[in-house]
PDB file of C-alpha atoms in Angstrom:
ATOM      1  CA  MET M   1       8.620 -17.240  11.737  1.00 96.00           C
ATOM      2  CA  VAL M   2       5.253 -18.921  11.290  1.00 97.00           C
ATOM      3  CA  ARG M   3       2.590 -16.249  10.914  1.00 98.00           C
ATOM      4  CA  LYS M   4      -1.161 -16.390  11.392  1.00 97.00           C
ATOM      5  CA  ILE M   5      -3.053 -17.179   8.195  1.00 97.00           C
ATOM      6  CA  LEU M   6      -5.984 -14.837   7.665  1.00 97.00           C
ATOM      7  CA  LYS M   7      -9.310 -16.576   7.155  1.00 96.00           C
ATOM      8  CA  TYR M   8     -12.188 -15.889   4.831  1.00 96.00           C
ATOM      9  CA  GLY M   9     -13.991 -12.776   5.987  1.00 94.00           C
ATOM     10  CA  GLU M  10     -10.816 -10.695   6.369  1.00 95.00           C
ATOM     11  CA  PRO M  11     -11.141  -7.752   3.929  1.00 96.00           C
ATOM     12  CA  MET M  12      -7.484  -7.974   2.811  1.00 96.00           C
ATOM     13  CA  LEU M  13      -8.174 -11.342   1.183  1.00 97.00           C
ATOM     14  CA  GLU M  14     -10.596  -9.740  -1.256  1.00 96.00           C
ATOM     15  CA  ARG M  15      -8.464  -6.737  -2.258  1.00 97.00           C
ATOM     16  CA  ARG M  16      -5.906  -6.507  -5.045  1.00 98.00           C
ATOM     17  CA  ALA M  17      -2.410  -6.579  -3.525  1.00 98.00           C
ATOM     18  CA  ASP M  18       0.127  -3.825  -4.189  1.00 98.00           C
ATOM     19  CA  PRO M  19       3.066  -4.347  -6.548  1.00 98.00           C
ATOM     20  CA  VAL M  20       6.495  -4.924  -5.042  1.00 98.00           C
ATOM     21  CA  THR M  21       8.961  -2.172  -5.996  1.00 97.00           C
ATOM     22  CA  ASP M  22      11.877  -2.790  -3.579  1.00 96.00           C
ATOM     23  CA  PHE M  23      13.779  -5.995  -4.213  1.00 97.00           C
ATOM     24  CA  ASP M  24      16.630  -7.860  -2.541  1.00 95.00           C
ATOM     25  CA  THR M  25      15.985  -6.181   0.816  1.00 97.00           C
ATOM     26  CA  PRO M  26      16.207  -7.751   4.277  1.00 97.00           C
ATOM     27  CA  GLU M  27      12.462  -7.060   4.740  1.00 97.00           C
ATOM     28  CA  LEU M  28      11.562  -8.858   1.504  1.00 97.00           C
ATOM     29  CA  ARG M  29      13.781 -11.847   2.364  1.00 97.00           C
ATOM     30  CA  GLU M  30      12.233 -12.025   5.858  1.00 97.00           C
ATOM     31  CA  LEU M  31       8.686 -11.906   4.462  1.00 98.00           C
ATOM     32  CA  ILE M  32       9.417 -14.653   1.926  1.00 98.00           C
ATOM     33  CA  GLY M  33      11.109 -16.766   4.614  1.00 97.00           C
ATOM     34  CA  ASP M  34       8.070 -16.361   6.867  1.00 98.00           C
ATOM     35  CA  MET M  35       5.808 -17.306   3.956  1.00 98.00           C
ATOM     36  CA  TRP M  36       7.719 -20.569   3.410  1.00 97.00           C
ATOM     37  CA  GLU M  37       7.624 -21.435   7.118  1.00 97.00           C
ATOM     38  CA  THR M  38       3.929 -20.609   7.379  1.00 97.00           C
ATOM     39  CA  MET M  39       2.995 -22.549   4.245  1.00 97.00           C
ATOM     40  CA  TYR M  40       4.932 -25.657   5.276  1.00 96.00           C
ATOM     41  CA  ALA M  41       3.554 -25.513   8.841  1.00 96.00           C
ATOM     42  CA  ALA M  42       0.033 -25.460   7.351  1.00 96.00           C
ATOM     43  CA  LYS M  43       0.890 -28.255   4.880  1.00 94.00           C
ATOM     44  CA  GLY M  44       0.002 -26.135   1.868  1.00 95.00           C
ATOM     45  CA  VAL M  45       1.386 -26.090  -1.673  1.00 96.00           C
ATOM     46  CA  GLY M  46       1.107 -22.324  -2.070  1.00 97.00           C
ATOM     47  CA  LEU M  47       0.687 -19.149  -0.058  1.00 98.00           C
ATOM     48  CA  ALA M  48       0.120 -15.546  -1.085  1.00 98.00           C
ATOM     49  CA  ALA M  49       1.405 -12.638   1.004  1.00 98.00           C
ATOM     50  CA  PRO M  50      -2.112 -11.220   1.636  1.00 98.00           C
ATOM     51  CA  GLN M  51      -2.955 -14.478   3.431  1.00 98.00           C
ATOM     52  CA  ILE M  52      -0.519 -13.506   6.176  1.00 98.00           C
ATOM     53  CA  GLY M  53      -1.485  -9.841   6.271  1.00 97.00           C
ATOM     54  CA  SER M  54       0.946  -8.327   3.744  1.00 98.00           C
ATOM     55  CA  SER M  55      -0.772  -6.594   0.827  1.00 97.00           C
ATOM     56  CA  THR M  56       2.072  -7.340  -1.590  1.00 98.00           C
ATOM     57  CA  ARG M  57       2.067  -9.249  -4.876  1.00 98.00           C
ATOM     58  CA  ILE M  58       4.189 -12.187  -3.681  1.00 98.00           C
ATOM     59  CA  SER M  59       3.399 -15.895  -3.702  1.00 98.00           C
ATOM     60  CA  VAL M  60       5.394 -18.963  -2.796  1.00 98.00           C
ATOM     61  CA  ILE M  61       4.615 -22.342  -4.343  1.00 98.00           C
ATOM     62  CA  ASP M  62       5.998 -25.826  -3.748  1.00 97.00           C
ATOM     63  CA  VAL M  63       3.951 -28.627  -5.280  1.00 94.00           C
ATOM     64  CA  SER M  64       6.312 -31.160  -3.650  1.00 91.00           C
ATOM     65  CA  VAL M  65       5.201 -29.874  -0.205  1.00 84.00           C
ATOM     66  CA  GLY M  66       8.789 -29.609   0.992  1.00 84.00           C
ATOM     67  CA  GLU M  67       9.977 -32.926  -0.436  1.00 89.00           C
ATOM     68  CA  ASP M  68      12.109 -31.433  -3.240  1.00 90.00           C
ATOM     69  CA  GLU M  69      14.045 -28.197  -2.685  1.00 88.00           C
ATOM     70  CA  THR M  70      14.241 -27.631  -6.472  1.00 89.00           C
ATOM     71  CA  LYS M  71      10.435 -27.298  -6.677  1.00 91.00           C
ATOM     72  CA  LYS M  72      10.330 -24.115  -4.555  1.00 96.00           C
ATOM     73  CA  ILE M  73       9.049 -21.141  -6.576  1.00 97.00           C
ATOM     74  CA  VAL M  74       8.733 -17.495  -5.570  1.00 98.00           C
ATOM     75  CA  ILE M  75       6.710 -15.271  -7.884  1.00 98.00           C
ATOM     76  CA  ILE M  76       6.584 -11.524  -7.390  1.00 98.00           C
ATOM     77  CA  ASN M  77       4.264  -9.238  -9.391  1.00 98.00           C
ATOM     78  CA  PRO M  78       3.142 -12.222 -11.495  1.00 98.00           C
ATOM     79  CA  GLU M  79       0.857 -12.228 -14.502  1.00 98.00           C
ATOM     80  CA  ILE M  80      -0.430 -15.067 -16.616  1.00 98.00           C
ATOM     81  CA  LEU M  81       0.753 -14.652 -20.203  1.00 98.00           C
ATOM     82  CA  SER M  82      -1.101 -17.590 -21.707  1.00 98.00           C
ATOM     83  CA  SER M  83      -3.210 -20.571 -20.762  1.00 98.00           C
ATOM     84  CA  GLU M  84      -4.301 -23.727 -22.556  1.00 98.00           C
ATOM     85  CA  GLY M  85      -6.663 -26.607 -21.990  1.00 98.00           C
ATOM     86  CA  THR M  86      -8.816 -27.271 -18.967  1.00 98.00           C
ATOM     87  CA  GLN M  87      -8.647 -29.384 -15.860  1.00 98.00           C
ATOM     88  CA  THR M  88     -11.131 -29.871 -13.074  1.00 97.00           C
ATOM     89  CA  GLY M  89      -9.878 -30.878  -9.672  1.00 95.00           C
ATOM     90  CA  GLU M  90     -10.611 -30.528  -6.010  1.00 95.00           C
ATOM     91  CA  GLU M  91      -9.228 -27.315  -4.605  1.00 96.00           C
ATOM     92  CA  GLY M  92      -8.916 -25.958  -1.123  1.00 96.00           C
ATOM     93  CA  CYS M  93      -7.360 -22.911   0.487  1.00 97.00           C
ATOM     94  CA  LEU M  94      -5.406 -22.278   3.678  1.00 97.00           C
ATOM     95  CA  SER M  95      -7.645 -19.231   4.244  1.00 98.00           C
ATOM     96  CA  ILE M  96     -10.807 -21.332   3.943  1.00 97.00           C
ATOM     97  CA  PRO M  97      -9.832 -24.430   5.964  1.00 96.00           C
ATOM     98  CA  GLY M  98     -12.095 -27.445   5.916  1.00 95.00           C
ATOM     99  CA  PHE M  99     -13.691 -26.697   2.550  1.00 97.00           C
ATOM    100  CA  ARG M 100     -12.706 -28.378  -0.719  1.00 96.00           C
ATOM    101  CA  GLU M 101     -14.611 -28.188  -3.996  1.00 97.00           C
ATOM    102  CA  PRO M 102     -14.024 -29.038  -7.659  1.00 97.00           C
ATOM    103  CA  VAL M 103     -12.723 -26.039  -9.626  1.00 97.00           C
ATOM    104  CA  THR M 104     -12.085 -25.867 -13.373  1.00 97.00           C
ATOM    105  CA  ARG M 105      -8.908 -24.064 -14.416  1.00 98.00           C
ATOM    106  CA  ALA M 106      -6.487 -24.011 -17.341  1.00 98.00           C
ATOM    107  CA  ASN M 107      -4.316 -27.130 -17.598  1.00 98.00           C
ATOM    108  CA  GLN M 108      -1.198 -25.260 -18.766  1.00 98.00           C
ATOM    109  CA  VAL M 109      -0.086 -21.707 -18.058  1.00 98.00           C
ATOM    110  CA  ILE M 110       2.890 -19.483 -18.738  1.00 98.00           C
ATOM    111  CA  VAL M 111       3.572 -16.887 -16.053  1.00 98.00           C
ATOM    112  CA  ARG M 112       5.810 -13.830 -16.145  1.00 98.00           C
ATOM    113  CA  ALA M 113       6.990 -12.583 -12.760  1.00 98.00           C
ATOM    114  CA  GLN M 114      10.014 -11.279 -10.910  1.00 98.00           C
ATOM    115  CA  ASN M 115      12.258 -13.126  -8.502  1.00 97.00           C
ATOM    116  CA  GLU M 116      13.517 -11.882  -5.139  1.00 96.00           C
ATOM    117  CA  LYS M 117      16.206  -9.814  -6.893  1.00 96.00           C
ATOM    118  CA  GLY M 118      13.687  -8.154  -9.226  1.00 97.00           C
ATOM    119  CA  GLU M 119      14.852 -10.101 -12.281  1.00 97.00           C
ATOM    120  CA  ALA M 120      12.198 -11.027 -14.838  1.00 98.00           C
ATOM    121  CA  VAL M 121      11.393 -14.743 -14.992  1.00 97.00           C
ATOM    122  CA  GLU M 122       9.060 -16.718 -17.197  1.00 98.00           C
ATOM    123  CA  LEU M 123       7.706 -19.983 -15.820  1.00 98.00           C
ATOM    124  CA  SER M 124       5.445 -22.620 -17.262  1.00 97.00           C
ATOM    125  CA  GLY M 125       3.334 -25.109 -15.390  1.00 97.00           C
ATOM    126  CA  GLU M 126       1.020 -27.992 -16.128  1.00 97.00           C
ATOM    127  CA  GLU M 127      -1.644 -29.718 -14.061  1.00 96.00           C
ATOM    128  CA  LEU M 128      -1.035 -29.158 -10.304  1.00 95.00           C
ATOM    129  CA  LEU M 129       1.602 -26.453 -10.852  1.00 97.00           C
ATOM    130  CA  ALA M 130      -0.685 -24.653 -13.338  1.00 98.00           C
ATOM    131  CA  ARG M 131      -3.516 -24.867 -10.794  1.00 97.00           C
ATOM    132  CA  ALA M 132      -1.242 -23.491  -8.046  1.00 97.00           C
ATOM    133  CA  PHE M 133      -0.077 -20.580 -10.230  1.00 98.00           C
ATOM    134  CA  GLN M 134      -3.678 -19.649 -11.027  1.00 98.00           C
ATOM    135  CA  HIS M 135      -4.884 -20.053  -7.431  1.00 98.00           C
ATOM    136  CA  GLU M 136      -2.050 -17.918  -6.011  1.00 98.00           C
ATOM    137  CA  ILE M 137      -2.313 -15.202  -8.670  1.00 98.00           C
ATOM    138  CA  ASP M 138      -6.060 -15.094  -7.966  1.00 98.00           C
ATOM    139  CA  HIS M 139      -5.186 -14.389  -4.300  1.00 97.00           C
ATOM    140  CA  LEU M 140      -3.032 -11.453  -5.364  1.00 98.00           C
ATOM    141  CA  ASN M 141      -6.017 -10.108  -7.311  1.00 98.00           C
ATOM    142  CA  GLY M 142      -8.396 -10.493  -4.355  1.00 98.00           C
ATOM    143  CA  VAL M 143     -10.112 -13.576  -5.788  1.00 98.00           C
ATOM    144  CA  LEU M 144     -10.706 -16.709  -3.706  1.00 97.00           C
ATOM    145  CA  PHE M 145     -11.295 -20.201  -5.048  1.00 97.00           C
ATOM    146  CA  ILE M 146     -14.930 -20.074  -3.927  1.00 96.00           C
ATOM    147  CA  ASN M 147     -15.449 -17.268  -6.471  1.00 96.00           C
ATOM    148  CA  HIS M 148     -15.055 -19.982  -9.129  1.00 97.00           C
ATOM    149  CA  LEU M 149     -17.955 -22.007  -7.693  1.00 97.00           C
ATOM    150  CA  SER M 150     -21.623 -21.761  -8.527  1.00 96.00           C
ATOM    151  CA  THR M 151     -23.590 -19.162  -6.572  1.00 96.00           C
ATOM    152  CA  LEU M 152     -25.391 -21.977  -4.739  1.00 97.00           C
ATOM    153  CA  LYS M 153     -22.192 -23.742  -3.605  1.00 96.00           C
ATOM    154  CA  ARG M 154     -20.584 -20.435  -2.636  1.00 96.00           C
ATOM    155  CA  ASP M 155     -23.648 -19.459  -0.561  1.00 96.00           C
ATOM    156  CA  ILE M 156     -23.673 -22.831   1.208  1.00 96.00           C
ATOM    157  CA  ILE M 157     -20.009 -22.407   2.169  1.00 97.00           C
ATOM    158  CA  ARG M 158     -20.599 -18.821   3.339  1.00 95.00           C
ATOM    159  CA  ARG M 159     -23.519 -19.948   5.535  1.00 96.00           C
ATOM    160  CA  LYS M 160     -21.399 -22.709   7.079  1.00 96.00           C
ATOM    161  CA  ILE M 161     -18.614 -20.218   7.782  1.00 96.00           C
ATOM    162  CA  LYS M 162     -21.089 -17.789   9.401  1.00 95.00           C
ATOM    163  CA  LYS M 163     -22.208 -20.589  11.725  1.00 96.00           C
ATOM    164  CA  LEU M 164     -18.576 -21.321  12.599  1.00 95.00           C
ATOM    165  CA  GLN M 165     -17.987 -17.595  13.248  1.00 94.00           C
ATOM    166  CA  LYS M 166     -21.032 -17.399  15.548  1.00 94.00           C
ATOM    167  CA  ALA M 167     -19.793 -20.453  17.428  1.00 94.00           C
ATOM    168  CA  GLY M 168     -16.359 -18.828  17.826  1.00 93.00           C
ATOM    169  CA  GLU M 169     -14.707 -21.541  15.739  1.00 93.00           C
ATOM    170  CA  TRP M 170     -13.476 -19.332  12.861  1.00 92.00           C
ATOM    171  CA  ASP M 171     -10.603 -17.282  14.250  1.00 76.00           C
TER     172      ASP M 171
END
């Protein structure tokens, strides 16, 4: 089921999500399935559970945007073990639609997480996949991509969003 994506301003987006402790349950499978459907419907490359109202440490990522089934990644309770290099690229967010800005992140990361069955997995990513891992793990920690921008750019975006909210165009 496609769920509503929460937008900037929703308190859940800026809170650390809770760890997942029950694995391989019908509820977990349903949530992950809904996350895939929601992400693909919104044409995203990643989605964190808090973005659809579930304060759980789960993210789904597919840098092929549905073109390659083997690129689908589910990370539960993830943490970045190491990072190397830097890359700067334009980044956006399904919870902050219409805004894209350059963000500098690590170019390579190694992530430890759990899969849907609770098994430990270690994943590595470069370039776009590294960016997606970092962006989604930030979401699980209550950090949005605009937190990586200068205070000036962040304030400009916040003012534009306030205008959209006043006009009833930010629901």
